[in-house]
PDB file of C-alpha atoms in Angstrom:
ATOM      1  CA  MET A   1      52.350 -19.671 -71.885  1.00  0.00           C
ATOM      2  CA  SER A   2      53.849 -16.337 -72.854  1.00  0.00           C
ATOM      3  CA  ARG A   3      55.441 -14.088 -70.240  1.00  0.00           C
ATOM      4  CA  LEU A   4      52.801 -11.463 -71.046  1.00  0.00           C
ATOM      5  CA  ARG A   5      49.989 -13.897 -70.204  1.00  0.00           C
ATOM      6  CA  GLY A   6      51.748 -14.824 -66.977  1.00  0.00           C
ATOM      7  CA  LEU A   7      52.105 -11.147 -66.074  1.00  0.00           C
ATOM      8  CA  LEU A   8      48.441 -10.459 -66.759  1.00  0.00           C
ATOM      9  CA  ARG A   9      47.424 -13.363 -64.551  1.00  0.00           C
ATOM     10  CA  ARG A  10      49.534 -11.994 -61.709  1.00  0.00           C
ATOM     11  CA  LEU A  11      48.004  -8.532 -62.092  1.00  0.00           C
ATOM     12  CA  ARG A  12      44.404  -9.777 -61.919  1.00  0.00           C
ATOM     13  CA  PRO A  13      42.921 -10.636 -58.526  1.00  0.00           C
ATOM     14  CA  LEU A  14      43.342 -14.371 -58.042  1.00  0.00           C
ATOM     15  CA  ARG A  15      40.569 -16.439 -56.534  1.00  0.00           C
ATOM     16  CA  VAL A  16      41.709 -19.946 -55.690  1.00  0.00           C
ATOM     17  CA  ARG A  17      39.454 -22.980 -55.457  1.00  0.00           C
ATOM     18  CA  ASP A  18      40.720 -25.624 -53.008  1.00  0.00           C
ATOM     19  CA  ARG A  19      39.197 -29.068 -53.427  1.00  0.00           C
ATOM     20  CA  PRO A  20      39.909 -31.513 -50.553  1.00  0.00           C
ATOM     21  CA  LEU A  21      40.661 -35.080 -51.627  1.00  0.00           C
ATOM     22  CA  GLN A  22      41.122 -38.428 -49.951  1.00  0.00           C
ATOM     23  CA  LEU A  23      43.328 -40.881 -51.798  1.00  0.00           C
ATOM     24  CA  ARG A  24      43.947 -44.491 -50.868  1.00  0.00           C
ATOM     25  CA  SER A  25      47.482 -45.874 -50.784  1.00  0.00           C
ATOM     26  CA  THR A  26      48.299 -49.353 -52.048  1.00  0.00           C
ATOM     27  CA  ALA A  27      48.428 -50.522 -48.430  1.00  0.00           C
ATOM     28  CA  GLY A  28      44.959 -49.067 -47.828  1.00  0.00           C
ATOM     29  CA  TYR A  29      45.907 -45.951 -45.856  1.00  0.00           C
ATOM     30  CA  ARG A  30      43.885 -42.769 -46.276  1.00  0.00           C
ATOM     31  CA  ILE A  31      46.055 -40.042 -47.762  1.00  0.00           C
ATOM     32  CA  VAL A  32      44.728 -36.521 -47.343  1.00  0.00           C
ATOM     33  CA  ALA A  33      45.329 -34.276 -50.349  1.00  0.00           C
ATOM     34  CA  ALA A  34      43.930 -31.211 -52.083  1.00  0.00           C
ATOM     35  CA  LEU A  35      43.669 -29.909 -55.612  1.00  0.00           C
ATOM     36  CA  HIS A  36      44.136 -26.159 -56.039  1.00  0.00           C
ATOM     37  CA  SER A  37      43.184 -24.137 -59.121  1.00  0.00           C
ATOM     38  CA  ALA A  38      41.873 -20.745 -60.113  1.00  0.00           C
ATOM     39  CA  GLU A  39      38.117 -20.365 -59.920  1.00  0.00           C
ATOM     40  CA  GLY A  40      36.446 -20.998 -63.262  1.00  0.00           C
ATOM     41  CA  THR A  41      39.226 -23.299 -64.564  1.00  0.00           C
ATOM     42  CA  HIS A  42      38.044 -26.629 -63.143  1.00  0.00           C
ATOM     43  CA  ARG A  43      37.140 -27.869 -66.642  1.00  0.00           C
ATOM     44  CA  GLN A  44      40.180 -26.449 -68.394  1.00  0.00           C
ATOM     45  CA  ILE A  45      43.138 -28.676 -69.241  1.00  0.00           C
ATOM     46  CA  LEU A  46      46.063 -27.061 -67.451  1.00  0.00           C
ATOM     47  CA  PRO A  47      49.704 -27.756 -66.613  1.00  0.00           C
ATOM     48  CA  THR A  48      49.698 -29.478 -63.232  1.00  0.00           C
ATOM     49  CA  ILE A  49      52.293 -29.590 -60.455  1.00  0.00           C
ATOM     50  CA  LEU A  50      52.573 -31.997 -57.527  1.00  0.00           C
ATOM     51  CA  LEU A  51      54.319 -30.606 -54.426  1.00  0.00           C
ATOM     52  CA  CYS A  52      56.364 -33.081 -52.328  1.00  0.00           C
ATOM     53  CA  PRO A  53      57.157 -31.775 -48.839  1.00  0.00           C
ATOM     54  CA  ASP A  54      60.159 -32.059 -46.548  1.00  0.00           C
ATOM     55  CA  VAL A  55      59.891 -33.258 -42.945  1.00  0.00           C
ATOM     56  CA  THR A  56      60.484 -29.792 -41.457  1.00  0.00           C
ATOM     57  CA  ARG A  57      61.506 -27.195 -44.049  1.00  0.00           C
ATOM     58  CA  PRO A  58      58.484 -25.587 -45.740  1.00  0.00           C
ATOM     59  CA  LEU A  59      58.326 -25.035 -49.466  1.00  0.00           C
ATOM     60  CA  PRO A  60      59.095 -21.399 -50.317  1.00  0.00           C
ATOM     61  CA  ILE A  61      56.137 -21.287 -52.699  1.00  0.00           C
ATOM     62  CA  SER A  62      52.416 -21.858 -52.203  1.00  0.00           C
ATOM     63  CA  PRO A  63      49.719 -23.095 -54.598  1.00  0.00           C
ATOM     64  CA  PRO A  64      48.492 -19.530 -55.382  1.00  0.00           C
ATOM     65  CA  ASP A  65      52.015 -18.601 -56.547  1.00  0.00           C
ATOM     66  CA  LEU A  66      51.914 -21.383 -59.147  1.00  0.00           C
ATOM     67  CA  ILE A  67      48.238 -20.923 -59.992  1.00  0.00           C
ATOM     68  CA  ALA A  68      49.065 -17.324 -60.971  1.00  0.00           C
ATOM     69  CA  LEU A  69      51.198 -18.835 -63.761  1.00  0.00           C
ATOM     70  CA  GLY A  70      48.213 -20.753 -65.094  1.00  0.00           C
ATOM     71  CA  CYS A  71      48.918 -24.060 -63.352  1.00  0.00           C
ATOM     72  CA  ARG A  72      46.857 -26.475 -61.312  1.00  0.00           C
ATOM     73  CA  VAL A  73      48.520 -27.683 -58.088  1.00  0.00           C
ATOM     74  CA  MET A  74      48.159 -30.772 -55.940  1.00  0.00           C
ATOM     75  CA  THR A  75      49.323 -30.955 -52.328  1.00  0.00           C
ATOM     76  CA  PHE A  76      49.211 -33.960 -50.005  1.00  0.00           C
ATOM     77  CA  SER A  77      50.215 -35.101 -46.543  1.00  0.00           C
ATOM     78  CA  PRO A  78      52.359 -38.236 -46.815  1.00  0.00           C
ATOM     79  CA  ALA A  79      51.438 -41.240 -44.696  1.00  0.00           C
ATOM     80  CA  GLY A  80      51.852 -40.565 -41.000  1.00  0.00           C
ATOM     81  CA  ARG A  81      51.756 -36.781 -41.342  1.00  0.00           C
ATOM     82  CA  GLY A  82      48.845 -34.423 -40.836  1.00  0.00           C
ATOM     83  CA  GLN A  83      45.570 -36.331 -41.056  1.00  0.00           C
ATOM     84  CA  SER A  84      46.938 -39.089 -43.300  1.00  0.00           C
ATOM     85  CA  TRP A  85      46.969 -42.636 -41.982  1.00  0.00           C
ATOM     86  CA  GLY A  86      49.867 -45.047 -41.810  1.00  0.00           C
ATOM     87  CA  PRO A  87      53.514 -44.839 -40.766  1.00  0.00           C
ATOM     88  CA  ASP A  88      55.767 -41.879 -41.440  1.00  0.00           C
ATOM     89  CA  ASP A  89      58.578 -43.893 -42.987  1.00  0.00           C
ATOM     90  CA  ARG A  90      60.764 -40.874 -43.790  1.00  0.00           C
ATOM     91  CA  SER A  91      60.386 -40.788 -47.579  1.00  0.00           C
ATOM     92  CA  GLY A  92      60.603 -44.567 -47.713  1.00  0.00           C
ATOM     93  CA  PRO A  93      58.561 -47.111 -49.688  1.00  0.00           C
ATOM     94  CA  GLU A  94      55.192 -46.168 -48.168  1.00  0.00           C
ATOM     95  CA  GLN A  95      55.500 -42.448 -48.860  1.00  0.00           C
ATOM     96  CA  GLN A  96      56.959 -43.165 -52.294  1.00  0.00           C
ATOM     97  CA  ASP A  97      53.816 -45.181 -52.966  1.00  0.00           C
ATOM     98  CA  ASN A  98      51.779 -42.119 -51.915  1.00  0.00           C
ATOM     99  CA  VAL A  99      53.487 -40.095 -54.659  1.00  0.00           C
ATOM    100  CA  ARG A 100      52.732 -42.768 -57.268  1.00  0.00           C
ATOM    101  CA  VAL A 101      49.086 -42.858 -56.173  1.00  0.00           C
ATOM    102  CA  ALA A 102      48.871 -39.068 -56.475  1.00  0.00           C
ATOM    103  CA  LEU A 103      50.431 -39.073 -59.953  1.00  0.00           C
ATOM    104  CA  ARG A 104      48.094 -41.800 -61.186  1.00  0.00           C
ATOM    105  CA  TYR A 105      45.134 -39.857 -59.833  1.00  0.00           C
ATOM    106  CA  LEU A 106      46.248 -36.734 -61.692  1.00  0.00           C
ATOM    107  CA  ALA A 107      46.945 -38.571 -64.951  1.00  0.00           C
ATOM    108  CA  ALA A 108      43.430 -40.038 -64.901  1.00  0.00           C
ATOM    109  CA  ARG A 109      41.737 -36.642 -64.668  1.00  0.00           C
ATOM    110  CA  ASP A 110      40.265 -35.099 -67.830  1.00  0.00           C
ATOM    111  CA  ASP A 111      41.420 -31.610 -66.825  1.00  0.00           C
ATOM    112  CA  VAL A 112      45.084 -32.542 -66.377  1.00  0.00           C
ATOM    113  CA  ASP A 113      47.475 -32.479 -69.315  1.00  0.00           C
ATOM    114  CA  ALA A 114      49.706 -35.498 -68.640  1.00  0.00           C
ATOM    115  CA  LYS A 115      52.291 -34.052 -71.046  1.00  0.00           C
ATOM    116  CA  ARG A 116      52.613 -30.949 -68.864  1.00  0.00           C
ATOM    117  CA  LEU A 117      52.927 -32.600 -65.477  1.00  0.00           C
ATOM    118  CA  GLY A 118      55.715 -31.611 -63.079  1.00  0.00           C
ATOM    119  CA  ILE A 119      56.922 -32.169 -59.525  1.00  0.00           C
ATOM    120  CA  ILE A 120      58.529 -29.754 -57.079  1.00  0.00           C
ATOM    121  CA  THR A 121      60.341 -31.195 -54.056  1.00  0.00           C
ATOM    122  CA  ILE A 122      62.306 -29.822 -51.131  1.00  0.00           C
ATOM    123  CA  GLY A 123      64.721 -31.508 -48.737  1.00  0.00           C
ATOM    124  CA  GLU A 124      63.853 -35.128 -48.016  1.00  0.00           C
ATOM    125  CA  GLY A 125      60.881 -34.838 -50.376  1.00  0.00           C
ATOM    126  CA  LEU A 126      63.372 -35.520 -53.181  1.00  0.00           C
ATOM    127  CA  ALA A 127      63.838 -39.142 -52.047  1.00  0.00           C
ATOM    128  CA  MET A 128      60.068 -39.530 -51.835  1.00  0.00           C
ATOM    129  CA  ALA A 129      59.615 -38.345 -55.413  1.00  0.00           C
ATOM    130  CA  THR A 130      62.604 -40.043 -57.044  1.00  0.00           C
ATOM    131  CA  GLY A 131      61.807 -43.347 -55.341  1.00  0.00           C
ATOM    132  CA  ALA A 132      58.280 -43.110 -56.738  1.00  0.00           C
ATOM    133  CA  LEU A 133      59.360 -42.193 -60.261  1.00  0.00           C
ATOM    134  CA  ALA A 134      62.034 -44.869 -60.442  1.00  0.00           C
ATOM    135  CA  ASP A 135      59.265 -47.468 -60.084  1.00  0.00           C
ATOM    136  CA  LEU A 136      56.644 -45.732 -62.224  1.00  0.00           C
ATOM    137  CA  PRO A 137      56.620 -46.941 -65.854  1.00  0.00           C
ATOM    138  CA  SER A 138      53.906 -44.426 -66.744  1.00  0.00           C
ATOM    139  CA  PRO A 139      52.690 -41.789 -66.572  1.00  0.00           C
ATOM    140  CA  SER A 140      55.989 -40.071 -65.929  1.00  0.00           C
ATOM    141  CA  PRO A 141      56.032 -36.304 -65.323  1.00  0.00           C
ATOM    142  CA  GLN A 142      57.916 -34.086 -67.733  1.00  0.00           C
ATOM    143  CA  TRP A 143      60.197 -32.519 -65.137  1.00  0.00           C
ATOM    144  CA  LEU A 144      61.231 -32.484 -61.502  1.00  0.00           C
ATOM    145  CA  ILE A 145      62.465 -29.372 -59.684  1.00  0.00           C
ATOM    146  CA  ASP A 146      64.570 -30.244 -56.635  1.00  0.00           C
ATOM    147  CA  ILE A 147      65.101 -27.527 -54.000  1.00  0.00           C
ATOM    148  CA  ASP A 148      68.069 -28.414 -51.789  1.00  0.00           C
ATOM    149  CA  GLY A 149      67.192 -32.084 -51.902  1.00  0.00           C
ATOM    150  CA  VAL A 150      68.963 -34.530 -49.584  1.00  0.00           C
ATOM    151  CA  ALA A 151      71.150 -36.805 -51.710  1.00  0.00           C
ATOM    152  CA  ASP A 152      71.844 -39.643 -49.287  1.00  0.00           C
ATOM    153  CA  ARG A 153      71.887 -40.740 -45.641  1.00  0.00           C
ATOM    154  CA  ILE A 154      74.986 -38.745 -44.579  1.00  0.00           C
ATOM    155  CA  PRO A 155      73.230 -35.586 -43.242  1.00  0.00           C
ATOM    156  CA  LEU A 156      70.410 -37.557 -41.622  1.00  0.00           C
ATOM    157  CA  ILE A 157      70.306 -38.627 -37.996  1.00  0.00           C
ATOM    158  CA  ASP A 158      68.103 -41.470 -36.796  1.00  0.00           C
ATOM    159  CA  ALA A 159      68.902 -43.123 -33.482  1.00  0.00           C
ATOM    160  CA  ASP A 160      66.857 -46.190 -34.455  1.00  0.00           C
ATOM    161  CA  HIS A 161      68.725 -46.700 -37.739  1.00  0.00           C
ATOM    162  CA  PRO A 162      72.533 -46.338 -37.790  1.00  0.00           C
ATOM    163  CA  LEU A 163      74.132 -45.077 -40.971  1.00  0.00           C
ATOM    164  CA  ASP A 164      75.460 -48.555 -41.810  1.00  0.00           C
ATOM    165  CA  ASP A 165      71.902 -49.963 -41.956  1.00  0.00           C
ATOM    166  CA  ASN A 166      71.814 -50.266 -45.747  1.00  0.00           C
ATOM    167  CA  HIS A 167      68.511 -52.149 -45.783  1.00  0.00           C
ATOM    168  CA  TYR A 168      66.815 -49.128 -44.224  1.00  0.00           C
ATOM    169  CA  TRP A 169      68.676 -46.231 -45.824  1.00  0.00           C
ATOM    170  CA  GLN A 170      69.250 -47.218 -49.438  1.00  0.00           C
ATOM    171  CA  PRO A 171      65.549 -46.991 -50.441  1.00  0.00           C
ATOM    172  CA  ARG A 172      65.527 -43.500 -48.879  1.00  0.00           C
ATOM    173  CA  GLU A 173      68.529 -42.151 -50.803  1.00  0.00           C
ATOM    174  CA  ALA A 174      67.621 -40.073 -53.836  1.00  0.00           C
ATOM    175  CA  ILE A 175      71.015 -40.580 -55.424  1.00  0.00           C
ATOM    176  CA  HIS A 176      70.193 -44.271 -56.004  1.00  0.00           C
ATOM    177  CA  HIS A 177      66.847 -43.526 -57.670  1.00  0.00           C
ATOM    178  CA  LEU A 178      67.783 -40.539 -59.806  1.00  0.00           C
ATOM    179  CA  PRO A 179      69.407 -42.430 -62.719  1.00  0.00           C
ATOM    180  CA  ALA A 180      66.128 -44.294 -63.363  1.00  0.00           C
ATOM    181  CA  LEU A 181      64.100 -41.108 -63.919  1.00  0.00           C
ATOM    182  CA  ARG A 182      62.767 -40.488 -67.439  1.00  0.00           C
ATOM    183  CA  CYS A 183      62.117 -36.766 -67.127  1.00  0.00           C
ATOM    184  CA  GLY A 184      64.010 -33.487 -66.882  1.00  0.00           C
ATOM    185  CA  TYR A 185      65.813 -32.759 -63.598  1.00  0.00           C
ATOM    186  CA  LEU A 186      66.513 -29.245 -62.324  1.00  0.00           C
ATOM    187  CA  ARG A 187      68.282 -28.734 -59.006  1.00  0.00           C
ATOM    188  CA  LEU A 188      67.900 -25.344 -57.361  1.00  0.00           C
ATOM    189  CA  GLN A 189      70.621 -25.098 -54.753  1.00  0.00           C
ATOM    190  CA  THR A 190      70.789 -22.250 -52.257  1.00  0.00           C
ATOM    191  CA  HIS A 191      73.877 -20.834 -50.592  1.00  0.00           C
ATOM    192  CA  SER A 192      75.614 -23.732 -48.908  1.00  0.00           C
ATOM    193  CA  LYS A 193      78.994 -24.484 -47.423  1.00  0.00           C
ATOM    194  CA  ASP A 194      78.874 -27.876 -49.128  1.00  0.00           C
ATOM    195  CA  PRO A 195      77.763 -27.967 -52.794  1.00  0.00           C
ATOM    196  CA  VAL A 196      79.027 -31.537 -53.187  1.00  0.00           C
ATOM    197  CA  PRO A 197      75.642 -33.286 -52.713  1.00  0.00           C
ATOM    198  CA  GLY A 198      74.141 -31.321 -55.593  1.00  0.00           C
ATOM    199  CA  LEU A 199      77.049 -32.144 -57.881  1.00  0.00           C
ATOM    200  CA  ARG A 200      76.842 -35.823 -56.913  1.00  0.00           C
ATOM    201  CA  LEU A 201      73.158 -35.828 -57.833  1.00  0.00           C
ATOM    202  CA  LEU A 202      73.983 -34.338 -61.229  1.00  0.00           C
ATOM    203  CA  GLN A 203      76.647 -36.990 -61.774  1.00  0.00           C
ATOM    204  CA  ALA A 204      74.078 -39.672 -60.957  1.00  0.00           C
ATOM    205  CA  ALA A 205      71.613 -38.084 -63.383  1.00  0.00           C
ATOM    206  CA  SER A 206      74.250 -37.990 -66.127  1.00  0.00           C
ATOM    207  CA  ARG A 207      74.658 -41.769 -65.882  1.00  0.00           C
ATOM    208  CA  GLY A 208      70.966 -42.501 -66.198  1.00  0.00           C
ATOM    209  CA  GLN A 209      67.885 -42.003 -68.329  1.00  0.00           C
ATOM    210  CA  VAL A 210      66.935 -38.427 -67.440  1.00  0.00           C
ATOM    211  CA  THR A 211      65.839 -36.304 -70.394  1.00  0.00           C
ATOM    212  CA  TRP A 212      68.105 -33.460 -69.282  1.00  0.00           C
ATOM    213  CA  PHE A 213      69.715 -32.227 -66.067  1.00  0.00           C
ATOM    214  CA  GLN A 214      70.699 -28.801 -64.783  1.00  0.00           C
ATOM    215  CA  ILE A 215      71.771 -27.011 -61.614  1.00  0.00           C
ATOM    216  CA  ASN A 216      70.757 -23.384 -61.014  1.00  0.00           C
ATOM    217  CA  GLN A 217      71.565 -21.248 -64.064  1.00  0.00           C
ATOM    218  CA  HIS A 218      74.342 -23.433 -65.436  1.00  0.00           C
ATOM    219  CA  PRO A 219      73.787 -24.828 -68.957  1.00  0.00           C
ATOM    220  CA  ARG A 220      71.867 -28.079 -69.203  1.00  0.00           C
ATOM    221  CA  GLY A 221      73.915 -31.222 -69.403  1.00  0.00           C
ATOM    222  CA  THR A 222      76.964 -29.714 -67.678  1.00  0.00           C
ATOM    223  CA  ILE A 223      78.390 -30.500 -64.249  1.00  0.00           C
ATOM    224  CA  PRO A 224      80.206 -27.370 -63.001  1.00  0.00           C
ATOM    225  CA  THR A 225      83.185 -27.486 -60.688  1.00  0.00           C
ATOM    226  CA  ALA A 226      81.658 -24.827 -58.429  1.00  0.00           C
ATOM    227  CA  VAL A 227      78.047 -23.846 -57.784  1.00  0.00           C
ATOM    228  CA  PRO A 228      77.272 -20.332 -56.540  1.00  0.00           C
ATOM    229  CA  GLY A 229      74.131 -20.884 -54.497  1.00  0.00           C
ATOM    230  CA  LEU A 230      70.848 -19.095 -54.930  1.00  0.00           C
ATOM    231  CA  PRO A 231      69.761 -16.739 -52.136  1.00  0.00           C
ATOM    232  CA  ARG A 232      67.841 -18.627 -49.485  1.00  0.00           C
ATOM    233  CA  ARG A 233      65.647 -15.602 -48.779  1.00  0.00           C
ATOM    234  CA  THR A 234      62.066 -16.657 -49.429  1.00  0.00           C
ATOM    235  CA  ARG A 235      61.249 -13.949 -51.963  1.00  0.00           C
ATOM    236  CA  ALA A 236      64.381 -14.501 -54.063  1.00  0.00           C
ATOM    237  CA  LEU A 237      64.076 -18.279 -53.997  1.00  0.00           C
ATOM    238  CA  LYS A 238      60.388 -18.073 -54.853  1.00  0.00           C
ATOM    239  CA  ARG A 239      61.237 -15.930 -57.870  1.00  0.00           C
ATOM    240  CA  ALA A 240      63.805 -18.486 -59.055  1.00  0.00           C
ATOM    241  CA  ILE A 241      61.267 -21.319 -58.742  1.00  0.00           C
ATOM    242  CA  LEU A 242      58.521 -19.425 -60.569  1.00  0.00           C
ATOM    243  CA  ASP A 243      60.907 -18.423 -63.356  1.00  0.00           C
ATOM    244  CA  ALA A 244      61.897 -22.061 -63.775  1.00  0.00           C
ATOM    245  CA  VAL A 245      58.271 -23.256 -63.858  1.00  0.00           C
ATOM    246  CA  GLN A 246      57.319 -20.623 -66.401  1.00  0.00           C
ATOM    247  CA  ARG A 247      60.307 -21.478 -68.587  1.00  0.00           C
ATOM    248  CA  LEU A 248      59.476 -25.184 -68.489  1.00  0.00           C
ATOM    249  CA  SER A 249      55.808 -24.490 -69.293  1.00  0.00           C
ATOM    250  CA  GLU A 250      56.802 -22.401 -72.299  1.00  0.00           C
ATOM    251  CA  GLU A 251      59.091 -25.164 -73.548  1.00  0.00           C
ATOM    252  CA  GLU A 252      56.246 -27.662 -73.498  1.00  0.00           C
ATOM    253  CA  ILE A 253      54.001 -25.342 -75.516  1.00  0.00           C
ATOM    254  CA  GLU A 254      56.727 -24.748 -78.104  1.00  0.00           C
ATOM    255  CA  ARG A 255      57.222 -28.492 -78.746  1.00  0.00           C
TER     256      ARG A 255
END
């Protein structure tokens, strides 16, 4: 979409239609989800975004923010969270399955353009999404935006699972799944004392099948030696996310 169309959408009053959904995981658990779109667009084929949550840190954007750009948005509560059934396995195999189920549901809808399908993750939601995509032959989304995603087990604390428990942790480490992705990968990293995890994720992406990779405003396909972080203030970070989504949407239209 053009920037002018996006501006006009933001200027008009936005009325959002929220449609509750109940999905069923492969194990049979009820997964509570919702589809969000602007009123009057339920039959239109629109770019669609799946939001993958963290355990504690909220996403700095909401469905209406993305709907104002002309997108349709899907949210869900992973197994064991909210009203969803099953175990909360901390972005492990069960919650990765939830992401695959959600993506298959979206790809089967007549009003979803599978060629303009994206994912936005934050924190530990990155492992949930990358684990799902690494084991998803099709349909694969076109891009994944990672906001401060956790790369591996190092910053995580779990008294029941020591850090040397490879059987437990390796499926929950995004850095192991990232090379298998077949989509674009954009990491948005905020101010941090330790930019190393983001750079390690880019190095993993560079060794794999990703269509392209990028961190913040650095050129695609490059791994910088230093990464000035984005402001973590909600308004500034939201603006960076929306700019990225709009840019990616425009690229898809131009192809």
